[in-house]
Structure formats: structure tokens, C-alpha cells
Tab-separated table of C-alpha atoms in Angstrom:
chain	number	residue	atom	x	y	z
C	18	UNK	CA	-51.099	1.181	134.385
C	19	UNK	CA	-48.970	-1.293	132.388
C	20	UNK	CA	-47.446	-1.481	128.920
C	21	UNK	CA	-47.305	-5.307	128.907
C	22	UNK	CA	-50.919	-6.212	129.521
C	23	UNK	CA	-53.578	-6.936	132.070
C	24	UNK	CA	-55.948	-9.787	132.946
C	25	UNK	CA	-59.523	-8.797	132.246
C	26	UNK	CA	-62.684	-10.812	132.959
C	27	UNK	CA	-60.826	-14.109	132.791
C	28	UNK	CA	-59.075	-13.245	129.527
C	29	UNK	CA	-56.212	-10.862	128.812
C	30	UNK	CA	-55.666	-7.506	127.096
C	31	UNK	CA	-52.244	-6.282	126.080
C	32	UNK	CA	-49.149	-7.161	124.067
C	33	UNK	CA	-48.670	-10.425	122.193
C	34	UNK	CA	-45.837	-11.406	124.532
C	35	UNK	CA	-48.037	-10.933	127.564
C	36	UNK	CA	-50.849	-12.931	125.905
C	37	UNK	CA	-48.465	-15.794	125.104
C	38	UNK	CA	-47.120	-15.840	128.644
C	39	UNK	CA	-50.644	-15.898	130.061
C	40	UNK	CA	-51.900	-18.607	127.695
C	41	UNK	CA	-48.807	-20.785	128.191
C	42	UNK	CA	-49.376	-20.684	131.932
C	43	UNK	CA	-52.982	-21.767	131.469
C	44	UNK	CA	-52.097	-24.480	128.940
C	45	UNK	CA	-49.513	-25.945	131.316
C	46	UNK	CA	-52.195	-26.181	134.000
C	47	UNK	CA	-54.676	-27.803	131.606
C	48	UNK	CA	-52.086	-30.316	130.373
C	49	UNK	CA	-51.469	-31.390	133.961
C	50	UNK	CA	-55.209	-31.822	134.505
C	51	UNK	CA	-55.530	-33.890	131.328
C	52	UNK	CA	-52.621	-36.081	132.475
C	53	UNK	CA	-54.260	-36.618	135.863
C	54	UNK	CA	-57.539	-37.535	134.190
C	55	UNK	CA	-55.672	-39.985	131.931
C	56	UNK	CA	-54.308	-41.756	135.004
C	57	UNK	CA	-57.827	-42.147	136.348
C	58	UNK	CA	-59.044	-43.264	132.896
C	59	UNK	CA	-56.962	-46.424	133.044
C	60	UNK	CA	-59.325	-47.814	135.689
C	61	UNK	CA	-62.508	-45.794	135.004
C	62	UNK	CA	-62.611	-44.856	131.294
C	63	UNK	CA	-66.328	-44.094	131.106
C	64	UNK	CA	-66.284	-41.840	134.159
C	65	UNK	CA	-63.191	-40.076	132.836
C	66	UNK	CA	-64.842	-39.621	129.458
C	67	UNK	CA	-67.901	-38.072	131.134
C	68	UNK	CA	-65.681	-35.845	133.302
C	69	UNK	CA	-63.890	-34.588	130.204
C	70	UNK	CA	-66.924	-34.032	127.957
C	71	UNK	CA	-69.196	-32.578	130.647
C	72	UNK	CA	-66.559	-30.590	132.500
C	73	UNK	CA	-62.889	-30.362	131.711
C	74	UNK	CA	-63.041	-29.425	128.018
C	75	UNK	CA	-65.203	-26.400	128.870
C	76	UNK	CA	-62.364	-24.958	130.963
C	77	UNK	CA	-60.769	-23.490	127.844
C	78	UNK	CA	-63.891	-22.625	125.831
C	79	UNK	CA	-63.964	-19.039	127.132
C	80	UNK	CA	-60.318	-18.525	126.188
C	81	UNK	CA	-60.913	-19.800	122.661
C	82	UNK	CA	-63.730	-17.288	122.276
C	83	UNK	CA	-61.963	-14.248	123.695
C	84	UNK	CA	-58.287	-14.591	122.722
C	85	UNK	CA	-57.302	-14.310	119.023
C	86	UNK	CA	-54.594	-16.283	117.250
C	87	UNK	CA	-53.790	-18.812	119.972
C	88	UNK	CA	-54.013	-21.987	117.848
C	89	UNK	CA	-50.276	-22.670	117.975
C	90	UNK	CA	-50.158	-22.037	121.718
C	91	UNK	CA	-52.694	-24.856	122.288
C	92	UNK	CA	-50.597	-27.568	120.639
C	93	UNK	CA	-49.280	-28.985	123.967
C	94	UNK	CA	-52.884	-29.370	125.098
C	95	UNK	CA	-53.855	-31.205	121.907
C	96	UNK	CA	-50.785	-33.443	122.270
C	97	UNK	CA	-51.888	-34.381	125.786
C	98	UNK	CA	-55.422	-35.160	124.615
C	99	UNK	CA	-54.487	-37.203	121.554
C	100	UNK	CA	-51.391	-39.022	122.878
C	101	UNK	CA	-52.176	-39.398	126.595
C	102	UNK	CA	-55.898	-39.130	127.377
C	103	UNK	CA	-57.462	-40.926	124.400
C	104	UNK	CA	-55.096	-43.960	124.521
C	105	UNK	CA	-55.790	-44.266	128.255
C	106	UNK	CA	-59.549	-44.258	127.629
C	107	UNK	CA	-59.749	-46.652	124.685
C	108	UNK	CA	-56.429	-48.535	125.019
C	109	UNK	CA	-55.547	-47.797	121.416
C	110	UNK	CA	-53.053	-45.482	119.769
C	111	UNK	CA	-55.009	-43.293	117.401
C	112	UNK	CA	-53.756	-42.278	114.001
C	113	UNK	CA	-54.324	-38.761	112.706
C	114	UNK	CA	-57.364	-40.022	110.814
C	115	UNK	CA	-58.756	-41.670	113.951
C	116	UNK	CA	-58.177	-38.430	115.838
C	117	UNK	CA	-60.141	-36.453	113.268
C	118	UNK	CA	-63.016	-38.930	113.554
C	119	UNK	CA	-63.068	-38.852	117.361
C	120	UNK	CA	-63.113	-35.032	117.267
C	121	UNK	CA	-66.524	-35.061	115.574
C	122	UNK	CA	-69.640	-34.536	117.700
C	123	UNK	CA	-71.273	-37.718	118.977
C	124	UNK	CA	-74.304	-37.272	116.699
C	125	UNK	CA	-71.990	-37.255	113.654
C	126	UNK	CA	-70.155	-40.397	114.701
C	127	UNK	CA	-67.340	-39.008	116.849
C	128	UNK	CA	-66.749	-38.999	120.601
C	129	UNK	CA	-66.945	-35.236	121.040
C	130	UNK	CA	-63.196	-35.056	121.845
C	131	UNK	CA	-62.705	-31.866	119.860
C	132	UNK	CA	-59.291	-30.599	118.841
C	133	UNK	CA	-58.723	-27.241	120.621
C	134	UNK	CA	-56.252	-26.099	117.952
C	135	UNK	CA	-58.839	-26.558	115.208
C	136	UNK	CA	-61.662	-25.076	117.294
C	137	UNK	CA	-59.845	-21.908	118.357
C	138	UNK	CA	-60.255	-19.847	115.169
C	139	UNK	CA	-63.905	-20.807	114.737
C	140	UNK	CA	-64.804	-20.093	118.375
C	141	UNK	CA	-63.217	-16.648	118.235
C	142	UNK	CA	-64.889	-15.764	114.918
C	143	UNK	CA	-68.260	-16.957	116.262
C	144	UNK	CA	-67.824	-14.862	119.382
C	145	UNK	CA	-67.100	-11.759	117.289
C	146	UNK	CA	-70.199	-12.410	115.162
C	147	UNK	CA	-72.548	-12.901	118.114
C	148	UNK	CA	-71.295	-9.893	120.073
C	149	UNK	CA	-71.041	-7.471	117.125
C	150	UNK	CA	-74.404	-5.729	117.924
C	151	UNK	CA	-73.195	-5.052	121.469
C	152	UNK	CA	-69.816	-3.825	120.237
C	153	UNK	CA	-71.469	-1.401	117.840
C	154	UNK	CA	-73.600	0.060	120.656
C	155	UNK	CA	-70.572	0.390	122.931
C	156	UNK	CA	-68.516	2.172	120.252
C	157	UNK	CA	-71.436	4.484	119.465
C	158	UNK	CA	-72.009	5.039	123.227
C	159	UNK	CA	-75.690	4.186	122.824
C	160	UNK	CA	-77.393	4.088	126.211
C	161	UNK	CA	-79.713	1.189	125.460
C	162	UNK	CA	-79.292	-2.448	124.708
C	163	UNK	CA	-79.563	-3.699	121.111
C	164	UNK	CA	-82.679	-5.525	119.983
C	165	UNK	CA	-82.742	-8.985	121.569
C	166	UNK	CA	-84.004	-10.515	118.328
C	167	UNK	CA	-80.889	-9.216	116.559
C	168	UNK	CA	-78.624	-10.953	119.052
C	169	UNK	CA	-80.673	-14.145	118.884
C	170	UNK	CA	-80.545	-14.196	115.094
C	171	UNK	CA	-76.759	-13.913	115.313
C	172	UNK	CA	-76.622	-16.876	117.675
C	173	UNK	CA	-78.805	-18.962	115.380
C	174	UNK	CA	-76.665	-18.047	112.373
C	175	UNK	CA	-73.530	-19.127	114.227
C	176	UNK	CA	-75.198	-22.360	115.289
C	177	UNK	CA	-76.346	-23.154	111.756
C	178	UNK	CA	-72.963	-22.318	110.321
C	179	UNK	CA	-71.210	-24.530	112.844
C	180	UNK	CA	-73.602	-27.416	112.160
C	181	UNK	CA	-73.040	-27.117	108.403
C	182	UNK	CA	-69.280	-26.962	108.877
C	183	UNK	CA	-69.245	-30.064	111.066
C	184	UNK	CA	-71.524	-31.955	108.683
C	185	UNK	CA	-69.204	-31.065	105.822
C	186	UNK	CA	-66.193	-32.243	107.830
C	187	UNK	CA	-67.931	-35.542	108.578
C	188	UNK	CA	-68.790	-36.082	104.908
C	189	UNK	CA	-65.233	-35.272	103.847
C	190	UNK	CA	-63.872	-37.775	106.345
C	191	UNK	CA	-66.172	-40.459	104.950
C	192	UNK	CA	-64.505	-40.008	101.591
C	193	UNK	CA	-61.023	-40.777	102.898
C	194	UNK	CA	-61.524	-43.285	105.726
C	195	UNK	CA	-61.409	-47.047	105.022
C	196	UNK	CA	-64.624	-48.645	103.787
C	197	UNK	CA	-65.419	-50.382	107.075
C	198	UNK	CA	-64.937	-47.118	109.009
C	199	UNK	CA	-67.284	-45.326	106.619
C	200	UNK	CA	-69.842	-48.069	107.184
C	201	UNK	CA	-69.408	-47.702	110.948
C	202	UNK	CA	-69.918	-43.920	110.751
C	203	UNK	CA	-73.097	-44.373	108.710
C	204	UNK	CA	-74.487	-46.767	111.324
C	205	UNK	CA	-73.634	-44.741	114.439
C	206	UNK	CA	-75.139	-41.581	112.944
C	207	UNK	CA	-78.603	-43.124	113.117
C	208	UNK	CA	-80.882	-41.350	115.559
C	209	UNK	CA	-80.494	-42.603	119.105
C	210	UNK	CA	-77.599	-44.951	118.418
C	211	UNK	CA	-75.081	-42.806	120.316
C	212	UNK	CA	-77.142	-41.807	123.346
C	213	UNK	CA	-75.041	-44.017	125.624
C	214	UNK	CA	-72.127	-41.608	125.125
C	215	UNK	CA	-74.104	-38.518	126.115
C	216	UNK	CA	-75.513	-39.737	129.446
C	217	UNK	CA	-73.902	-39.514	132.841
C	218	UNK	CA	-72.743	-42.936	134.109
C	219	UNK	CA	-75.177	-43.168	137.007
C	220	UNK	CA	-75.052	-46.508	138.788
C	221	UNK	CA	-78.612	-46.318	140.129
C	222	UNK	CA	-79.912	-46.125	136.550
C	223	UNK	CA	-77.710	-48.935	135.276
C	224	UNK	CA	-75.756	-46.604	132.966
C	225	UNK	CA	-72.302	-47.230	134.439
C	226	UNK	CA	-70.000	-49.531	132.476
C	227	UNK	CA	-66.924	-51.433	133.495
C	228	UNK	CA	-63.658	-50.566	131.774
C	229	UNK	CA	-63.987	-53.604	129.503
C	230	UNK	CA	-67.589	-52.795	128.563
C	231	UNK	CA	-66.798	-49.183	127.739
C	232	UNK	CA	-63.704	-49.957	125.669
C	233	UNK	CA	-65.424	-52.821	123.868
C	234	UNK	CA	-68.356	-50.547	123.084
C	235	UNK	CA	-66.035	-47.959	121.540
C	236	UNK	CA	-64.289	-50.635	119.485
C	237	UNK	CA	-67.625	-51.974	118.302
C	238	UNK	CA	-68.713	-48.428	117.450
C	239	UNK	CA	-65.845	-47.975	114.991
C	240	UNK	CA	-65.416	-51.613	113.979
C	241	UNK	CA	-61.912	-51.655	115.442
C	242	UNK	CA	-60.230	-55.029	115.832
C	243	UNK	CA	-60.150	-57.037	119.060
C	244	UNK	CA	-56.797	-58.615	119.888
C	245	UNK	CA	-57.881	-60.658	122.910
C	246	UNK	CA	-60.584	-62.950	121.534
C	247	UNK	CA	-60.516	-66.562	120.464
C	248	UNK	CA	-59.796	-67.383	116.847
C	249	UNK	CA	-62.315	-70.245	116.618
C	250	UNK	CA	-65.936	-70.108	117.784
C	251	UNK	CA	-67.574	-72.928	119.743
C	252	UNK	CA	-69.566	-73.719	116.603
C	253	UNK	CA	-66.364	-74.346	114.655
C	254	UNK	CA	-66.401	-71.199	112.516
C	255	UNK	CA	-63.752	-68.487	112.537
C	256	UNK	CA	-64.541	-66.195	115.456
C	257	UNK	CA	-64.960	-62.513	114.594
C	258	UNK	CA	-67.121	-59.715	115.921
C	259	UNK	CA	-69.551	-60.114	113.039
C	260	UNK	CA	-69.774	-63.860	113.629
C	261	UNK	CA	-70.365	-63.335	117.360
C	262	UNK	CA	-73.376	-61.158	116.543
C	263	UNK	CA	-75.139	-63.853	114.520
C	264	UNK	CA	-73.883	-67.161	115.983
C	265	UNK	CA	-76.671	-69.269	117.482
C	266	UNK	CA	-74.329	-70.992	119.949
C	267	UNK	CA	-73.849	-69.535	123.404
C	268	UNK	CA	-77.285	-67.940	123.715
C	269	UNK	CA	-76.291	-64.344	122.981
C	270	UNK	CA	-78.793	-63.919	120.138
C	271	UNK	CA	-81.629	-65.104	122.403
C	272	UNK	CA	-80.425	-63.081	125.393
C	273	UNK	CA	-80.287	-59.786	123.529
C	274	UNK	CA	-83.746	-60.430	122.063
C	275	UNK	CA	-85.264	-61.288	125.441
C	276	UNK	CA	-83.627	-58.317	127.139
C	277	UNK	CA	-85.205	-55.964	124.622
C	278	UNK	CA	-88.561	-57.720	124.828
C	279	UNK	CA	-88.644	-57.420	128.627
C	280	UNK	CA	-87.514	-53.793	128.510
C	281	UNK	CA	-90.271	-52.836	126.069
C	282	UNK	CA	-92.816	-54.733	128.171
C	283	UNK	CA	-91.735	-52.780	131.265
C	284	UNK	CA	-92.098	-49.489	129.382
C	285	UNK	CA	-95.551	-50.477	128.125
C	286	UNK	CA	-96.650	-51.396	131.650
C	287	UNK	CA	-96.248	-47.717	132.586
C	288	UNK	CA	-99.103	-46.702	130.292
C	289	UNK	CA	-101.135	-49.899	129.771
C	290	UNK	CA	-102.629	-52.026	132.541
C	291	UNK	CA	-102.998	-55.208	130.474
C	292	UNK	CA	-99.531	-56.280	129.326
C	293	UNK	CA	-98.702	-59.882	128.424
C	294	UNK	CA	-95.318	-61.284	127.420
C	295	UNK	CA	-95.236	-64.033	124.768
C	296	UNK	CA	-99.020	-64.360	124.343
C	297	UNK	CA	-100.277	-67.458	122.514
C	298	UNK	CA	-102.289	-66.524	119.416
C	299	UNK	CA	-105.741	-67.959	118.903
C	300	UNK	CA	-106.072	-70.985	116.628
C	301	UNK	CA	-107.128	-70.466	113.039
C	302	UNK	CA	-110.595	-71.824	112.182
C	303	UNK	CA	-112.337	-70.547	109.053
C	304	UNK	CA	-110.263	-67.421	108.545
C	305	UNK	CA	-108.610	-67.014	105.155
C	306	UNK	CA	-105.111	-65.696	105.686
C	307	UNK	CA	-102.733	-64.323	103.096
C	308	UNK	CA	-99.981	-66.445	101.615
C	309	UNK	CA	-96.947	-66.774	103.861
C	310	UNK	CA	-98.838	-66.207	107.114
C	311	UNK	CA	-97.793	-68.216	110.154
C	312	UNK	CA	-100.568	-70.814	110.613
C	313	UNK	CA	-98.986	-72.964	113.320
C	314	UNK	CA	-100.840	-73.733	116.519
C	315	UNK	CA	-99.472	-72.181	119.701
C	316	UNK	CA	-97.809	-69.419	117.663
C	317	UNK	CA	-96.566	-66.636	119.906
C	318	UNK	CA	-95.654	-62.998	119.600
C	319	UNK	CA	-93.447	-61.111	122.027
C	320	UNK	CA	-95.858	-58.650	123.661
C	321	UNK	CA	-99.597	-57.963	123.748
C	322	UNK	CA	-101.106	-54.857	125.353
C	323	UNK	CA	-104.533	-53.280	125.433
C	324	UNK	CA	-105.169	-49.625	124.732
C	325	UNK	CA	-101.860	-48.605	123.190
C	326	UNK	CA	-102.878	-47.433	119.716
C	327	UNK	CA	-106.634	-47.234	120.358
C	328	UNK	CA	-108.717	-47.493	123.550
C	329	UNK	CA	-109.659	-51.081	124.476
C	330	UNK	CA	-107.988	-52.465	121.346
C	331	UNK	CA	-105.229	-55.056	121.492
C	332	UNK	CA	-101.804	-54.271	120.064
C	333	UNK	CA	-99.222	-56.959	119.360
C	334	UNK	CA	-95.481	-56.375	119.058
C	335	UNK	CA	-92.684	-58.644	117.904
C	336	UNK	CA	-88.985	-57.848	118.391
C	337	UNK	CA	-86.236	-58.645	115.929
C	338	UNK	CA	-82.560	-57.724	116.211
C	339	UNK	CA	-80.376	-57.844	113.099
C	340	UNK	CA	-76.676	-57.250	112.574
C	341	UNK	CA	-76.165	-54.735	109.721
C	342	UNK	CA	-72.555	-55.822	109.189
C	343	UNK	CA	-73.526	-59.403	108.413
C	344	UNK	CA	-72.211	-60.583	105.066
C	345	UNK	CA	-75.667	-60.500	103.458
C	346	UNK	CA	-76.154	-56.805	104.326
C	347	UNK	CA	-72.733	-55.285	103.695
C	348	UNK	CA	-73.679	-53.997	100.252
C	349	UNK	CA	-76.910	-52.404	101.503
C	350	UNK	CA	-77.435	-49.015	103.081
C	351	UNK	CA	-78.671	-49.111	106.698
C	352	UNK	CA	-82.107	-47.767	105.768
C	353	UNK	CA	-82.542	-50.575	103.239
C	354	UNK	CA	-82.162	-53.259	105.898
C	355	UNK	CA	-85.084	-52.359	108.155
C	356	UNK	CA	-87.889	-52.797	105.572
C	357	UNK	CA	-86.633	-56.324	104.849
C	358	UNK	CA	-87.265	-57.445	108.417
C	359	UNK	CA	-90.396	-55.360	108.936
C	360	UNK	CA	-92.033	-56.793	105.813
C	361	UNK	CA	-91.012	-60.319	106.808
C	362	UNK	CA	-92.659	-59.936	110.223
C	363	UNK	CA	-95.772	-58.425	108.673
C	364	UNK	CA	-96.024	-61.253	106.157
C	365	UNK	CA	-95.940	-63.783	108.992
C	366	UNK	CA	-98.272	-62.163	111.504
C	367	UNK	CA	-100.055	-59.056	110.247
C	368	UNK	CA	-103.124	-60.735	108.677
C	369	UNK	CA	-103.412	-63.276	111.490
C	370	UNK	CA	-103.429	-60.566	114.139
C	371	UNK	CA	-105.848	-58.414	112.146
C	372	UNK	CA	-108.338	-61.160	111.140
C	373	UNK	CA	-108.134	-63.546	114.094
C	374	UNK	CA	-107.118	-61.363	117.053
C	375	UNK	CA	-108.808	-58.196	115.755
C	376	UNK	CA	-105.797	-56.238	116.878
C	377	UNK	CA	-102.901	-54.209	115.476
C	378	UNK	CA	-99.458	-55.619	114.755
C	379	UNK	CA	-96.190	-53.654	114.929
C	380	UNK	CA	-92.757	-55.155	114.222
C	381	UNK	CA	-89.976	-53.701	116.381
C	382	UNK	CA	-86.768	-54.026	114.369
C	383	UNK	CA	-83.470	-53.035	115.982
C	384	UNK	CA	-79.868	-53.331	114.875
C	385	UNK	CA	-76.898	-54.310	116.998
C	386	UNK	CA	-75.373	-50.893	116.281
C	387	UNK	CA	-78.265	-48.998	117.849
C	388	UNK	CA	-80.583	-48.218	114.928
C	389	UNK	CA	-84.340	-48.692	114.675
C	390	UNK	CA	-86.776	-49.284	111.838
C	391	UNK	CA	-89.524	-46.800	110.961
C	392	UNK	CA	-92.211	-48.850	112.698
C	393	UNK	CA	-90.088	-49.001	115.834
C	394	UNK	CA	-89.476	-45.246	115.753
C	395	UNK	CA	-93.205	-44.645	115.393
C	396	UNK	CA	-93.882	-46.964	118.336
C	397	UNK	CA	-91.392	-45.192	120.607
C	398	UNK	CA	-92.757	-41.820	119.569
C	399	UNK	CA	-96.245	-42.936	120.603
C	400	UNK	CA	-94.865	-44.357	123.858
C	401	UNK	CA	-93.120	-41.066	124.590
C	402	UNK	CA	-96.463	-39.288	124.131
C	403	UNK	CA	-98.369	-41.607	126.480
C	404	UNK	CA	-95.861	-41.624	129.335
C	405	UNK	CA	-95.774	-37.803	129.755
C	406	UNK	CA	-99.567	-37.695	129.628
C	407	UNK	CA	-99.632	-40.037	132.617
C	408	UNK	CA	-96.522	-38.901	134.483
C	409	UNK	CA	-96.621	-35.180	133.726
C	410	UNK	CA	-93.248	-35.144	132.004
C	411	UNK	CA	-92.111	-33.459	128.782
C	412	UNK	CA	-91.964	-35.383	125.508
C	413	UNK	CA	-88.329	-34.472	124.797
C	414	UNK	CA	-87.188	-35.671	128.213
C	415	UNK	CA	-89.191	-38.882	127.926
C	416	UNK	CA	-87.923	-39.882	124.482
C	417	UNK	CA	-84.337	-39.273	125.641
C	418	UNK	CA	-84.965	-41.363	128.749
C	419	UNK	CA	-86.353	-44.212	126.636
C	420	UNK	CA	-83.295	-44.153	124.392
C	421	UNK	CA	-80.930	-44.010	127.356
C	422	UNK	CA	-82.584	-46.990	129.004
C	423	UNK	CA	-82.267	-49.262	125.988
C	424	UNK	CA	-79.081	-51.278	126.565
C	425	UNK	CA	-79.008	-52.884	123.122
C	426	UNK	CA	-79.630	-49.828	120.948
C	427	UNK	CA	-76.601	-48.152	122.419
C	428	UNK	CA	-74.935	-51.568	122.682
C	429	UNK	CA	-73.248	-50.380	125.828
C	430	UNK	CA	-73.285	-53.965	127.108
C	431	UNK	CA	-71.060	-55.849	124.664
C	432	UNK	CA	-70.524	-58.751	127.053
C	433	UNK	CA	-71.661	-61.413	124.539
C	434	UNK	CA	-68.955	-63.852	123.482
C	435	UNK	CA	-66.086	-61.667	124.690
C	436	UNK	CA	-66.850	-62.297	128.346
C	437	UNK	CA	-64.847	-65.534	128.315
C	438	UNK	CA	-61.748	-64.482	126.417
C	439	UNK	CA	-59.120	-66.863	125.150
């Protein structure tokens, strides 16, 4: 028996003084762990990020859900995260606005580095809402469990409410952040563009990044400035990130295109036996093509396969990668950019493929920030249906695996012109 309090199921019951003493002890331990992880993050930022998001941050989730009114007690932990861990990971001191952005979930443009002080009240209120049917039965001393559907509906309501709250927070942040940050958030919220942050950095799958690659990828994600790049490009123009993405010198534009082409060809070879890279189109004889069609001899597309859309029918694919932050696109919404390139590819090749090759043509349009056009999404959806049918996998797992394996869509390999700095 005690009048101060008692530990119970990993939480604590008792006086406020006893709760504060217990929480302060835990917070001190967590701060030390965050500091140790920050030391490791200086050499291995991606691994440290994965260790934090997949493991460490869940150490205090139970406490947030079971202990009321502890927001102020968690301030030392938030200080360690925002002023020690994050700068060690990204090599940048974050302002309060940056911190609010990074606290958002990955799918909403953040890094999932949530603020425990802000999350505490919501987690506790959600826990009370979900467990209320059980509490009512315990108080009433009912000797049977509540209806499972009632508990499940409470969980779904909490989940929906949390999603709406986070979406509202993200929209509010867009109203106050600088214009280029708002643009960056719009781009990284596209489906699949942030998958590289949610995978484990497994070396055997090529998902592990060096410290430069990871930090550059984060800077590219939020359009942060680079301080260690040349001021003048080899072509003579002022060297910026946006210029590096579109400059024809150095071979980066060709390399990123060819890497995507070869990756898609490898994926297609899993479900189609007849896969050809850069097939030469047949010459035009008496066919009447539409205006603007490519009529040159030895014209090539990126990939040809048989049996993708329909059995024994040829399907042709052509890859294009565009940079949505190029000067010509900065006044356009991301979803307005894809149709421009898709229609251009169709104008050049659609009628020729249909009338001469008797096949189907699909343009695969990607952006350097990880987005995809509608035709490309439809193609990957079809691919994710065919692979499970052959391999016995689930569709959801396959589509995630396809997105994880695409090095350009996540742009987790920003080696381009920054590899030779200065």
C-alpha cells in the first residue's frame, strides 16, 4: 500500500508528484538514447532515421496513451529531437516552421519525426475513446466482453479523426510556408514519391544510401539550398539544382532515363517472355499517319513486349522524365504537367504504333520528384496485377515493391552533378 503511487502495466497510478517523478526518469533515459542515436546519425543518417521511425519513437507511445497531462514533461525529449537528432541527420538547423513540416507523416510531406509534446494530448484522448466500451463494462461489472464491432468502430473513428486532423495541419502549413516549400510539399505528396523514406535500408536490395545521398535527397525533397556546389555549370550557365536537372551536359539526363528504361524492362521480363529494349519501328509505306507523327526511318521506342495488355499483342512503352520545378512549369500544378508530356508522346508515336505495328502505345511519364502520370500509374497497376498472378504474391505487396525499387521516383540517388563538388 502506498499514498504516493505505484507502477502499473508499464504506466503509473497515483499522485501527480509521483507521476512527474516517474515520467522525468523515463524522459531522461529517452533523451540519452536520442543523443546516442544522433552520434551514430553523423555517419549513418539513413540507418539512424530508420532506427528512430521504426523503433525508438515507439518507446514512448504507450506512455502518451496512458498518462494524462504530460505534455510539459516531454519538452526535454522534444528539445533533443529537434536540436540534436534532426541536425545530425540532415546537417541543417531547423526553424520552428521546418520542425512543424518534418513532424508531418511521410505521406503528407513530412519525415514522420512527430513532436511528442503535440502528440501527447491526442494520443491520450484517442486511447480513452477506443477503450471506453471496455471501461463501461468494467465499471458495470459485466461478465462478458463488449461487442467487437463496437470497439472496431471506435478505432476507425479515431483513425479517421487523426487523418483529418493531420490533413488539416498540412494544409494550414501550406498557407504559411514560403512559396517554394509549398511547391515542394505538393510534389512530395504525390502517391509513391515518398516510399524511399518508409523502407528499411537493406543493402541486398540496393535501398541503402550513403550519408551524402540521404542528406541530398532530403534537401531535394524540400528544395533546401546546397552550399557545397559549384556556382557555374560546365555549360556556362549558373549552376543550381533546377539547372542540374535539365542540363544536357554531363549525361545525367540520359543516365536517369536509361536507368528507368532498364528497370521497367526488368520488371516486364518477369511477366512477359518477349521483351526488347529500344526496338526499331517498321518503316512507313502507304500508311496515312496523323499530323505530327514521327515519320523518320529507324525511329525507336524504349521498350516493346508481347502479351502485356492483351495476349499475343505487342505493347510499346516510351519513358520521359521531366523536372516539375523547371522555369516553364513553376506556374502549373503538378497534375497539369503530366498530360503535356503524355499528349506529346502520343502525338509522335501513337498512330504509328497503332497503324504500322498493330500494337498499343503507353507513355511512361515520371518527374524528378517521384511523381507519375496517369498512364504510368495505370501501367504499374497492371504490372502489379500480372506479377502476383505469376509469383503468387499479393497486389498490395507487389505495388509497394515496385515503388520501392524505382530509384528515380523516390530520387534516393541524387548523385547527378553533385558528385564532383567544387
